[in-house]
Amino acid sequence: MDEVVAGLNDAQRAAVTSDADVLQVLAPPGSGKTKTLTARVAALLARGIKPWSIIVCTFTIKAAMEMSERIEAFVGKEAREKLRIGTFHRIALGYLRRNNEKAGLNSKVGVADMTDSIAILKRIIKENKYDLDPNDTAGKISRQKSKGIELEEYIQSLKKPTEQREFVETWREYQQALITSNLLDFDDILLRCVSLLRAHPDCVAGIDTVLVDEFQDTNGIQYQLMALFAQHANRITIVGDPDQCIYSWRSAEVKNLGMMREKWSSTITINLEENYRSTGAILHVAQQLIEQDEARPPKKLQATHEIGHRPVLRRLPTARDEAEWIATEIKRTQALTADLLEHSDFAILVRSAALSRSVEGALKKHHIPYRMVGGVKFYDRFEIKLILDYLRVINHTSHSEALGRIMNVPPRRIGEKTMDSLRDRAQKENRSLWSLLNKFTIHDSIGGLKVSSAAQNGLKQLVSLIRSCQKQLNSGNATIPELIEFVVKGIDLKTYLKAKYSDTCEGRLGNVDELLAQAAEVSSSFPVAIDEESVLTQESSDVVESPLTAFLADAALASATDVRNAEENVSASLVTISTIHAAKGLEWPAVFVPACYDGSIPHSRSENTDEERRLLYVAMTRAKGLLSLSCPIQDSHQQQTTLSSFISGSDVMECFADRGPNLRFSDVQALSRVIHRECPQERDVWSSSKTLERDQDDYWPTDGSVPEKLGEESGVSSEEYTSGFASVRTQMNSIMQSKHNLKEDRALKRQKVEQTKQQAVSDARAYQQQVSGQRDLVSFFQKPKAEKTSIASINTVQITTSTTMDALQGVSNQHASMTRVSNPSYTVRSQALLKKRRAEPPEAPYSFLSSSPTRPEDDQENKEVVDNKQGAMKAATTLHKTSMDVNKRTGKVLGMRRSLNGWPPGGKKN
DNA sequence: TCGGACCAGCTTTTT
DNA sequence: GCTGGTCCGA
């Protein structure tokens, strides 16, 4: 026990050793939250509580793994493996699997990831022609489920049963589709588990203690689940911080903290107050920020480190400059600290993943290695999803969504039409898509269902491939990696990827190898707790879950960036680019938060300003020693920005410096103390600083204007420089202007077209009154498709219109013409008519429309734009060269000045 | 009816 | 910069 509490402060120690049954530990950023929780687990074990009777719930897989590792360091691998550590979803799924009969589930039940859910909803909405957005609907369903509300209950809560008919129907069909495909969506995992544990409390009879990390992020259903896990012994420890609640959009309920205290009145609360992570200056600004929220109860946060550097708030002209600045600051910081900081010590935290692009560009340009966390996830990559879908079908052919996705990938000449008719038929006959396909391979046609012979061949190929895979699997001598390889060969993935992604195919094939490696690891990977425990506690363990089912469930739940990459990157030190959300719980010596403007943070789509503020708070408190916020004057869409309202207030504003720190040697020493590393030698700092072009953050003016003056001491006169710059600016401006004009012009044209179209419709209507009984003409013009067509096709339609008008007037066989006009696929564009059209140009009022959509003027303009751009590029290159030259010379001058000032101190330099 | 070419719009955060 | 939708030729 002594060893467990060694190195803990009083509050932490109290939390770790507390005898309280129900314990809330409120832990602000950097207060050793994870450390306390892991130590408490170790203390419980030391008290003789059996590892398999402890549940530790986290929110992310990453957090679960980190926790797992840390606990292992305390209690050893054996005990750790018996603990039940994992995300809520994974633990819940484990219970469902082991008690599948009690839960009324098929033993092979799979997990529907978000792609599946959205795909199902899309299909339902399309089929029924509902006026719903699939994404919104998914969110709405999920939000209800997160509160523990299922469909029937929701219907009852409606005032009128007819209310929201489309939504309710969609939900109903969605649930039905999940059942047909034998799937649970993310929320269902939790819901089903709640009902299981309610009906069969004995499933968790062996559980002694439940610990929950990041409790402020639990939603209603997770809270219920926690209570149910602990229903026998009622021993619960939670750790959390209301200030870091950033998941209320996922229905996280901060009020769960209060509810917990109400439900278990003996709840003891312990506040951790000392911060071991960040410098005083960083904490101060973070505190100023979070205190803007007046509804928040005041809370102490005590710095243990020295005051340190003032955080930076940097203004820059554009998003590009901002990215460039970050890259140069990273380089400058590294050089001025003589590599005290590695690349992996820097993080760039963005509000939304899309913002990373400009930063990535700049880092690439400066050859700074980086990794993006939370970008395109491994399991979201096309080739991985494809293989997984094949595996899903092989494992369980009723997975119709997956089957639908792989049916024509790689192309088997099975198009949308064929697929729709197959789905339709399957639904009518109330059978799975697969069984229908199966039938197709035996009989060449089924009851009047038409499928082209090419498509039929394709179907046969697919079915036989899946069948032979299943044979492999069932024979029992194929491992998952072997199965994957079999699939890859069977669909000739290599050739397909090469054809489809000629440029990125290498990397994609690499991803496939990656998947193979992960599949090989599946049995040994975390968490193994579930199997161990079922043996030890003699819970019903007669269900032997196939490794493939387990692998697929893992893949669906594993949204975290892939584990292996993280491992590989240990050797290569990489700068981290991450969303703020994904950065929660982590820390870095130096943190950059770009794009601090209104619309980004707080995000324009966000409805909860306080949560956005907490988000910025989380971002700031990731930093140990150096924190830099930045804000471009112009965002990436050339729009003016307003500095984030969170930091423009004077209380916060005055905490910031307006440019990067000077990083004198004393600063380096201070930094090394904060991050607990040995300080580099002064002479090393000096020599590494010489590699820099400039050793201060003084290239960009602090007011965010464009740098115009460079060192006048250098050979380049400032006029020369300024005029060069001005000319580039002028040219750039003229490019922007012409681009703008072009845009406006196009908009104008579109408007004209629109007007004429309406004119045409009303003309047609008038005409219709003349030609009684020819209703088709008007309905043709009113086709929504026609309304949506681009300029080009509108032109065609219009030409056709006037042509038809002509034809109608001239040709006696009116009926024939009308029939053609009424055909929505524009077959009126028959050769004969077009020829006639060419021979006799149409009359006004439609004549101007017949001009080509890319007018010669446009071409001319485009060319000018291109020419201008090239000219500007050239100028810019020259300019850049000049500025580099200036920089070099300035650098020299600065270097000289520095040595004149006696720095580095004599004697220390070799 | 299918597949390739092109264009538009989008982009909050995650299990 | 990627996806989804639309158009058009075969």
Short mmCIF file of C-alpha atoms in Angstrom, two decimals, chain A residues 360-802:
data_model
loop_
_atom_site.label_atom_id
_atom_site.label_comp_id
_atom_site.label_asym_id
_atom_site.label_seq_id
_atom_site.Cartn_x
_atom_site.Cartn_y
_atom_site.Cartn_z
CA GLU A 360 -0.38 20.25 -42.46
CA GLY A 361 0.67 22.07 -45.58
CA ALA A 362 3.06 24.32 -43.69
CA LEU A 363 4.56 21.47 -41.69
CA LYS A 364 5.14 19.50 -44.85
CA LYS A 365 6.80 22.47 -46.45
CA HIS A 366 9.16 22.83 -43.51
CA HIS A 367 9.83 19.10 -43.36
CA ILE A 368 8.42 18.82 -39.88
CA PRO A 369 7.05 15.31 -39.37
CA TYR A 370 3.55 15.17 -37.94
CA ARG A 371 0.61 12.93 -37.35
CA MET A 372 -3.02 13.83 -37.47
CA VAL A 373 -5.19 12.48 -34.70
CA GLY A 374 -8.89 12.23 -35.34
CA GLY A 375 -8.67 12.87 -39.06
CA VAL A 376 -9.60 10.10 -41.43
CA LYS A 377 -9.70 7.19 -39.11
CA PHE A 378 -8.12 3.93 -39.95
CA TYR A 379 -11.36 2.02 -39.94
CA ASP A 380 -12.96 4.68 -42.07
CA ARG A 381 -10.58 4.26 -44.93
CA PHE A 382 -12.12 3.01 -48.07
CA GLU A 383 -10.10 -0.17 -48.51
CA ILE A 384 -10.43 -1.13 -44.88
CA LYS A 385 -14.14 -0.58 -44.86
CA LEU A 386 -14.40 -2.68 -47.99
CA ILE A 387 -12.56 -5.64 -46.55
CA LEU A 388 -14.47 -5.39 -43.31
CA ASP A 389 -17.72 -5.36 -45.21
CA TYR A 390 -16.70 -8.53 -46.99
CA LEU A 391 -15.88 -10.10 -43.66
CA ARG A 392 -19.20 -9.00 -42.25
CA VAL A 393 -21.06 -10.68 -45.05
CA ILE A 394 -18.96 -13.80 -44.77
CA ASN A 395 -19.58 -13.92 -41.07
CA HIS A 396 -23.23 -13.23 -41.30
CA THR A 397 -24.93 -13.08 -44.64
CA SER A 398 -27.95 -11.26 -43.30
CA HIS A 399 -25.88 -8.09 -42.98
CA SER A 400 -27.68 -6.56 -45.91
CA GLU A 401 -26.12 -3.14 -45.60
CA ALA A 402 -22.64 -4.54 -45.96
CA LEU A 403 -23.77 -6.81 -48.74
CA GLY A 404 -25.24 -3.86 -50.57
CA ARG A 405 -21.96 -1.97 -50.27
CA ILE A 406 -19.80 -4.75 -51.62
CA MET A 407 -22.15 -5.94 -54.29
CA ASN A 408 -20.63 -3.87 -57.00
CA VAL A 409 -17.22 -3.16 -55.53
CA PRO A 410 -15.09 -3.95 -57.41
CA PRO A 411 -17.42 -3.34 -60.37
CA ARG A 412 -19.46 -6.38 -61.34
CA ARG A 413 -21.82 -4.59 -63.66
CA ILE A 414 -24.46 -4.47 -60.98
CA GLY A 415 -25.84 -0.98 -61.09
CA GLU A 416 -28.19 1.05 -59.00
CA LYS A 417 -31.27 -0.23 -60.82
CA THR A 418 -30.42 -3.86 -60.37
CA MET A 419 -29.59 -3.31 -56.74
CA ASP A 420 -32.83 -1.45 -56.09
CA SER A 421 -34.95 -4.10 -57.71
CA LEU A 422 -33.17 -6.81 -55.74
CA ARG A 423 -33.69 -4.95 -52.49
CA ASP A 424 -37.26 -4.31 -53.39
CA ARG A 425 -37.90 -7.93 -54.08
CA ALA A 426 -36.14 -9.04 -50.93
CA GLN A 427 -38.29 -6.75 -48.89
CA LYS A 428 -41.49 -7.87 -50.58
CA GLU A 429 -40.71 -11.49 -50.01
CA ASN A 430 -39.50 -10.69 -46.54
CA ARG A 431 -36.24 -12.45 -46.96
CA SER A 432 -32.65 -11.33 -46.77
CA LEU A 433 -30.87 -9.90 -49.75
CA TRP A 434 -28.40 -12.71 -49.59
CA SER A 435 -30.95 -15.50 -49.83
CA LEU A 436 -32.31 -13.79 -52.90
CA LEU A 437 -28.91 -13.66 -54.52
CA ASN A 438 -28.39 -17.22 -53.61
CA LYS A 439 -31.54 -18.19 -55.40
CA PHE A 440 -30.40 -16.28 -58.42
CA THR A 441 -27.38 -18.40 -58.83
CA ILE A 442 -29.54 -21.50 -59.01
CA HIS A 443 -32.41 -20.22 -61.10
CA ASP A 444 -31.57 -17.78 -63.80
CA SER A 445 -34.55 -15.61 -63.07
CA ILE A 446 -37.00 -15.27 -60.27
CA GLY A 447 -40.60 -14.57 -60.93
CA GLY A 448 -40.25 -11.89 -63.53
CA LEU A 449 -37.33 -10.11 -61.88
CA LYS A 450 -35.22 -8.80 -64.69
CA VAL A 451 -31.49 -8.64 -64.33
CA SER A 452 -29.10 -8.13 -67.19
CA SER A 453 -26.99 -11.15 -67.98
CA ALA A 454 -23.84 -9.21 -67.17
CA ALA A 455 -25.19 -8.35 -63.75
CA GLN A 456 -26.23 -11.92 -63.24
CA ASN A 457 -22.72 -13.10 -63.90
CA GLY A 458 -21.47 -10.57 -61.45
CA LEU A 459 -23.86 -11.81 -58.81
CA LYS A 460 -22.78 -15.37 -59.36
CA GLN A 461 -19.15 -14.41 -58.95
CA LEU A 462 -19.90 -12.62 -55.74
CA VAL A 463 -21.92 -15.45 -54.28
CA SER A 464 -19.34 -18.07 -55.11
CA LEU A 465 -16.60 -15.89 -53.62
CA ILE A 466 -18.48 -15.47 -50.38
CA ARG A 467 -19.32 -19.14 -50.30
CA SER A 468 -15.76 -20.25 -50.75
CA CYS A 469 -14.68 -17.83 -48.01
CA GLN A 470 -17.25 -19.29 -45.70
CA LYS A 471 -16.00 -22.75 -46.49
CA GLN A 472 -12.53 -21.65 -45.52
CA LEU A 473 -13.80 -20.19 -42.31
CA ASN A 474 -15.96 -23.12 -41.34
CA SER A 475 -13.31 -25.67 -42.08
CA GLY A 476 -11.71 -24.15 -39.04
CA ASN A 477 -8.23 -23.99 -40.43
CA ALA A 478 -8.32 -20.42 -41.65
CA THR A 479 -7.23 -17.64 -39.34
CA ILE A 480 -8.64 -14.17 -39.78
CA PRO A 481 -5.55 -12.85 -41.56
CA GLU A 482 -5.71 -15.78 -43.93
CA LEU A 483 -9.32 -15.08 -44.57
CA ILE A 484 -8.52 -11.46 -45.32
CA GLU A 485 -5.84 -12.48 -47.74
CA PHE A 486 -8.26 -14.81 -49.39
CA VAL A 487 -10.74 -11.98 -49.85
CA VAL A 488 -8.06 -9.61 -51.11
CA LYS A 489 -7.03 -12.13 -53.72
CA GLY A 490 -10.60 -13.08 -54.51
CA ILE A 491 -11.57 -9.54 -55.47
CA ASP A 492 -8.15 -8.69 -56.83
CA LEU A 493 -8.04 -5.68 -54.58
CA LYS A 494 -4.57 -4.72 -55.72
CA THR A 495 -5.58 -4.21 -59.32
CA TYR A 496 -8.73 -2.45 -58.28
CA LEU A 497 -6.96 -0.02 -55.98
CA LYS A 498 -4.32 0.66 -58.59
CA ALA A 499 -6.97 1.51 -61.09
CA LYS A 500 -9.02 3.60 -58.75
CA TYR A 501 -6.33 5.42 -56.82
CA SER A 502 -3.28 5.41 -58.99
CA ASP A 503 -1.53 7.96 -56.79
CA THR A 504 -2.41 6.83 -53.29
CA CYS A 505 -2.55 3.12 -53.95
CA GLU A 506 0.75 2.42 -52.22
CA GLY A 507 -0.46 3.80 -48.96
CA ARG A 508 -3.74 2.02 -49.28
CA LEU A 509 -2.07 -1.30 -49.81
CA GLY A 510 -0.06 -0.46 -46.74
CA ASN A 511 -3.30 -0.01 -44.86
CA VAL A 512 -4.35 -3.47 -45.91
CA ASP A 513 -1.13 -4.88 -44.48
CA GLU A 514 -1.88 -2.92 -41.36
CA LEU A 515 -5.26 -4.56 -41.09
CA LEU A 516 -3.66 -7.96 -41.52
CA ALA A 517 -1.29 -7.21 -38.69
CA GLN A 518 -4.14 -6.05 -36.47
CA ALA A 519 -6.14 -9.14 -37.27
CA ALA A 520 -3.18 -11.26 -36.29
CA GLU A 521 -3.14 -9.54 -32.94
CA VAL A 522 -6.82 -9.80 -32.28
CA SER A 523 -6.69 -12.64 -29.83
CA SER A 524 -3.93 -11.12 -27.76
CA SER A 525 -5.22 -7.57 -27.83
CA PHE A 526 -7.02 -5.83 -25.05
CA PRO A 527 -9.31 -6.34 -23.33
CA VAL A 528 -9.11 -9.97 -22.49
CA ALA A 529 -10.74 -9.48 -19.12
CA ILE A 530 -14.07 -10.79 -20.23
CA ASP A 531 -12.96 -14.31 -21.08
CA GLU A 532 -10.82 -14.68 -18.01
CA GLU A 533 -13.58 -13.61 -15.74
CA SER A 534 -16.25 -15.83 -17.17
CA VAL A 535 -14.07 -18.81 -16.40
CA LEU A 536 -13.24 -17.61 -12.95
CA THR A 537 -16.73 -16.78 -11.88
CA GLN A 538 -18.47 -19.61 -13.65
CA GLU A 539 -20.82 -17.27 -15.38
CA SER A 540 -22.58 -18.83 -18.28
CA SER A 541 -19.76 -19.20 -20.72
CA ASP A 542 -21.14 -21.83 -23.01
CA VAL A 543 -21.36 -19.36 -25.85
CA VAL A 544 -18.24 -19.65 -27.88
CA GLU A 545 -18.01 -16.44 -29.75
CA SER A 546 -16.25 -16.78 -33.05
CA PRO A 547 -13.02 -14.83 -33.32
CA LEU A 548 -14.32 -13.24 -36.48
CA THR A 549 -17.40 -11.88 -34.73
CA ALA A 550 -15.19 -10.51 -31.99
CA PHE A 551 -12.81 -8.98 -34.49
CA LEU A 552 -15.60 -7.26 -36.35
CA ALA A 553 -17.16 -5.91 -33.18
CA ASP A 554 -13.78 -4.55 -32.18
CA ALA A 555 -13.37 -2.90 -35.51
CA ALA A 556 -16.78 -1.26 -35.26
CA LEU A 557 -16.12 0.04 -31.77
CA ALA A 558 -12.57 1.07 -32.43
CA SER A 559 -12.98 4.56 -33.66
CA ALA A 560 -9.79 5.63 -31.99
CA THR A 561 -6.92 6.17 -34.31
CA ASP A 562 -5.20 2.96 -34.89
CA VAL A 563 -3.16 1.53 -32.15
CA ARG A 564 -0.33 0.34 -34.24
CA ASN A 565 0.43 3.68 -35.71
CA ALA A 566 0.90 5.03 -32.23
CA GLU A 567 3.34 2.26 -31.54
CA GLU A 568 5.27 2.77 -34.71
CA ASN A 569 5.58 6.41 -34.00
CA VAL A 570 7.47 5.86 -30.84
CA SER A 571 10.66 5.70 -32.82
CA ALA A 572 9.88 8.65 -35.05
CA SER A 573 9.13 11.79 -33.09
CA LEU A 574 6.15 13.54 -34.61
CA VAL A 575 4.30 16.77 -34.04
CA THR A 576 0.70 16.05 -33.13
CA ILE A 577 -2.18 17.71 -34.89
CA SER A 578 -5.41 16.91 -33.17
CA THR A 579 -8.92 18.12 -32.61
CA ILE A 580 -9.41 19.54 -29.16
CA HIS A 581 -11.89 16.82 -28.36
CA ALA A 582 -9.42 14.11 -29.19
CA ALA A 583 -6.73 15.85 -27.13
CA LYS A 584 -8.63 15.57 -23.90
CA GLY A 585 -6.66 13.94 -21.16
CA LEU A 586 -3.34 14.46 -22.91
CA GLU A 587 -0.56 16.99 -22.40
CA TRP A 588 2.37 18.47 -24.28
CA PRO A 589 5.21 20.83 -23.37
CA ALA A 590 4.16 23.20 -26.16
CA VAL A 591 0.67 23.69 -27.52
CA PHE A 592 -0.64 25.80 -30.38
CA VAL A 593 -4.30 26.63 -30.77
CA PRO A 594 -4.86 28.20 -34.19
CA ALA A 595 -7.97 29.85 -35.59
CA CYS A 596 -9.16 31.50 -32.42
CA TYR A 597 -11.90 33.50 -34.03
CA ASP A 598 -15.66 33.64 -33.66
CA GLY A 599 -17.16 31.00 -35.85
CA SER A 600 -14.33 28.61 -35.21
CA ILE A 601 -14.32 28.79 -31.47
CA PRO A 602 -17.05 29.31 -30.48
CA HIS A 603 -18.08 27.33 -33.48
CA SER A 604 -20.77 28.84 -35.67
CA ARG A 605 -22.84 25.71 -35.42
CA SER A 606 -22.59 25.35 -31.73
CA GLU A 607 -25.58 26.16 -29.61
CA ASN A 608 -23.83 26.01 -26.30
CA THR A 609 -21.37 28.84 -25.82
CA ASP A 610 -20.34 27.70 -22.37
CA GLU A 611 -19.35 24.36 -23.75
CA GLU A 612 -17.26 26.05 -26.43
CA ARG A 613 -15.51 27.99 -23.73
CA ARG A 614 -14.80 24.83 -21.83
CA LEU A 615 -13.42 23.43 -25.03
CA LEU A 616 -10.93 26.27 -25.26
CA TYR A 617 -10.19 25.74 -21.59
CA VAL A 618 -9.40 22.11 -22.25
CA ALA A 619 -7.17 23.10 -25.16
CA MET A 620 -5.23 25.64 -23.08
CA THR A 621 -4.73 23.35 -20.15
CA ARG A 622 -3.06 20.73 -22.32
CA ALA A 623 0.06 22.90 -22.35
CA LYS A 624 2.83 22.41 -19.84
CA GLY A 625 5.24 25.18 -20.65
CA LEU A 626 4.42 27.05 -23.83
CA LEU A 627 0.98 28.01 -25.01
CA SER A 628 0.30 29.92 -28.18
CA LEU A 629 -3.07 30.92 -29.51
CA SER A 630 -3.30 32.53 -32.87
CA CYS A 631 -5.86 34.18 -35.04
CA PRO A 632 -5.58 35.09 -38.70
CA ILE A 633 -7.10 38.38 -39.84
CA GLN A 634 -8.46 36.53 -42.85
CA ASP A 635 -9.69 32.97 -42.67
CA SER A 636 -9.09 30.37 -45.34
CA HIS A 637 -12.05 31.69 -47.30
CA GLN A 638 -10.63 35.21 -47.39
CA GLN A 639 -13.23 36.37 -44.92
CA GLN A 640 -12.42 38.89 -42.23
CA THR A 641 -12.42 37.33 -38.81
CA THR A 642 -13.27 38.59 -35.35
CA LEU A 643 -11.06 37.53 -32.52
CA SER A 644 -12.81 34.94 -30.40
CA SER A 645 -15.07 36.63 -27.89
CA PHE A 646 -13.63 34.33 -25.25
CA ILE A 647 -10.27 36.00 -25.41
CA SER A 648 -11.06 39.51 -26.56
CA GLY A 649 -12.21 40.47 -23.07
CA SER A 650 -9.59 42.52 -21.26
CA ASP A 651 -9.27 40.09 -18.35
CA VAL A 652 -8.04 37.39 -20.62
CA MET A 653 -6.44 39.58 -23.21
CA GLU A 654 -3.98 41.15 -20.81
CA CYS A 655 -2.56 37.74 -19.97
CA PHE A 656 -1.14 37.32 -23.43
CA ALA A 657 2.05 38.39 -25.08
CA ASP A 658 1.63 39.47 -28.67
CA ARG A 659 4.51 37.51 -30.09
CA GLY A 660 6.44 34.34 -29.44
CA PRO A 661 8.75 34.29 -26.40
CA ASN A 662 12.35 35.42 -26.75
CA LEU A 663 13.61 32.23 -25.17
CA ARG A 664 16.71 33.50 -23.50
CA PHE A 665 18.78 30.95 -21.70
CA SER A 666 17.05 31.55 -18.39
CA ASP A 667 13.78 30.81 -20.12
CA VAL A 668 15.15 27.54 -21.39
CA GLN A 669 16.18 26.65 -17.88
CA ALA A 670 12.71 27.46 -16.59
CA LEU A 671 11.11 25.39 -19.30
CA SER A 672 13.26 22.41 -18.55
CA ARG A 673 12.17 22.59 -14.92
CA VAL A 674 8.50 22.58 -15.85
CA ILE A 675 8.79 19.58 -18.10
CA HIS A 676 11.20 17.80 -15.76
CA ARG A 677 14.04 17.44 -18.19
CA GLU A 678 17.67 18.17 -17.99
CA CYS A 679 18.51 21.61 -19.25
CA PRO A 680 20.77 21.73 -22.29
CA GLN A 681 24.17 23.38 -22.11
CA GLU A 682 24.28 27.04 -22.82
CA ARG A 683 26.84 26.66 -25.56
CA ASP A 684 24.65 24.07 -27.27
CA VAL A 685 21.81 26.52 -27.22
CA TRP A 686 24.05 29.10 -28.71
CA SER A 687 25.31 26.91 -31.51
CA SER A 688 21.93 25.54 -32.41
CA SER A 689 20.46 29.01 -32.46
CA LYS A 690 22.94 29.95 -35.14
CA THR A 691 21.14 27.68 -37.58
CA LEU A 692 18.17 30.00 -37.51
CA GLU A 693 17.45 32.64 -40.04
CA ARG A 694 15.91 34.76 -37.34
CA ASP A 695 15.94 34.04 -33.66
CA GLN A 696 12.98 36.21 -32.73
CA ASP A 697 9.35 36.01 -33.68
CA ASP A 698 9.53 39.25 -35.60
CA TYR A 699 8.81 38.45 -39.20
CA TRP A 700 5.10 39.11 -39.00
CA PRO A 701 4.02 42.41 -37.44
CA THR A 702 2.11 41.83 -34.22
CA ASP A 703 -0.96 43.69 -35.44
CA GLY A 704 -1.59 41.03 -38.04
CA SER A 705 -0.60 43.17 -40.99
CA VAL A 706 1.44 41.85 -43.83
CA PRO A 707 5.17 42.09 -43.26
CA GLU A 708 6.42 44.89 -45.43
CA LYS A 709 9.69 46.04 -44.05
CA LEU A 710 12.62 43.76 -43.74
CA GLY A 711 15.97 44.52 -42.31
CA GLU A 712 17.18 47.82 -43.66
CA GLU A 713 20.70 47.04 -42.66
CA SER A 714 20.80 44.52 -45.44
CA GLY A 715 21.76 45.30 -48.98
CA VAL A 716 18.20 45.40 -50.21
CA SER A 717 16.71 48.83 -49.91
CA SER A 718 13.36 48.95 -48.30
CA GLU A 719 11.92 50.72 -51.36
CA GLU A 720 13.13 47.94 -53.53
CA TYR A 721 11.57 45.45 -51.26
CA THR A 722 8.36 47.35 -50.70
CA SER A 723 7.86 48.03 -54.37
CA GLY A 724 8.43 44.40 -55.19
CA PHE A 725 5.96 43.48 -52.58
CA ALA A 726 3.48 46.10 -53.67
CA SER A 727 3.56 44.87 -57.22
CA VAL A 728 2.84 41.36 -56.11
CA ARG A 729 0.01 42.67 -53.99
CA THR A 730 -1.43 44.63 -56.90
CA GLN A 731 -1.30 41.61 -59.09
CA MET A 732 -2.82 39.42 -56.47
CA ASN A 733 -5.55 41.96 -55.97
CA SER A 734 -6.29 42.09 -59.66
CA ILE A 735 -6.48 38.31 -59.73
CA MET A 736 -8.85 38.33 -56.83
CA GLN A 737 -10.86 41.04 -58.52
CA SER A 738 -11.20 39.19 -61.79
CA LYS A 739 -12.06 36.00 -59.96
CA HIS A 740 -14.70 37.92 -58.13
CA ASN A 741 -16.03 39.46 -61.34
CA LEU A 742 -16.18 36.09 -62.96
CA LYS A 743 -18.17 34.76 -60.06
CA GLU A 744 -20.57 37.68 -60.15
CA ASP A 745 -20.95 37.40 -63.85
CA ARG A 746 -21.81 33.74 -63.56
CA ALA A 747 -24.34 34.46 -60.87
CA LEU A 748 -25.89 37.08 -63.09
CA LYS A 749 -26.08 34.65 -65.95
CA ARG A 750 -27.64 32.04 -63.77
CA GLN A 751 -30.24 34.56 -62.71
CA LYS A 752 -31.01 35.37 -66.32
CA VAL A 753 -31.39 31.71 -67.12
CA GLU A 754 -33.70 31.31 -64.19
CA GLN A 755 -35.83 34.18 -65.37
CA THR A 756 -36.04 32.84 -68.87
CA LYS A 757 -36.91 29.45 -67.55
CA GLN A 758 -39.82 30.88 -65.66
CA GLN A 759 -40.78 32.77 -68.75
CA ALA A 760 -40.68 29.52 -70.67
CA VAL A 761 -42.89 27.83 -68.16
CA SER A 762 -45.48 30.56 -68.30
CA ASP A 763 -45.26 30.57 -72.09
CA ALA A 764 -45.80 26.90 -72.08
CA ARG A 765 -48.72 27.28 -69.79
CA ALA A 766 -50.27 29.78 -72.11
CA TYR A 767 -49.60 27.48 -74.96
CA GLN A 768 -51.16 24.63 -73.12
CA GLN A 769 -54.36 26.53 -72.87
CA GLN A 770 -54.32 26.77 -76.62
CA VAL A 771 -53.60 23.12 -77.12
CA SER A 772 -56.21 21.59 -74.94
CA GLY A 773 -55.63 18.17 -73.55
CA GLN A 774 -51.83 18.31 -73.86
CA ARG A 775 -51.11 18.34 -70.16
CA ASP A 776 -47.73 16.78 -70.50
CA LEU A 777 -45.98 19.87 -71.68
CA VAL A 778 -46.44 21.79 -68.47
CA SER A 779 -45.59 18.90 -66.23
CA PHE A 780 -42.44 18.48 -68.20
CA PHE A 781 -41.34 22.00 -67.55
CA GLN A 782 -42.17 21.65 -63.93
CA LYS A 783 -40.07 18.59 -63.43
CA PRO A 784 -37.85 19.30 -60.43
CA LYS A 785 -35.03 17.68 -62.26
CA ALA A 786 -35.18 20.34 -64.93
CA GLU A 787 -35.18 23.00 -62.27
CA LYS A 788 -32.04 21.65 -60.81
CA THR A 789 -30.09 21.23 -63.99
CA SER A 790 -26.94 23.17 -64.54
CA ILE A 791 -26.69 25.99 -66.98
CA ALA A 792 -25.50 23.72 -69.71
CA SER A 793 -28.40 21.38 -69.52
CA ILE A 794 -30.85 24.19 -69.06
CA ASN A 795 -29.58 25.45 -72.31
CA THR A 796 -30.27 22.15 -73.93
CA VAL A 797 -33.71 22.03 -72.45
CA GLN A 798 -34.40 25.51 -73.59
CA ILE A 799 -33.18 24.87 -77.05
CA THR A 800 -35.35 21.85 -77.11
CA THR A 801 -38.24 23.92 -75.90
CA SER A 802 -38.04 26.44 -78.63
#
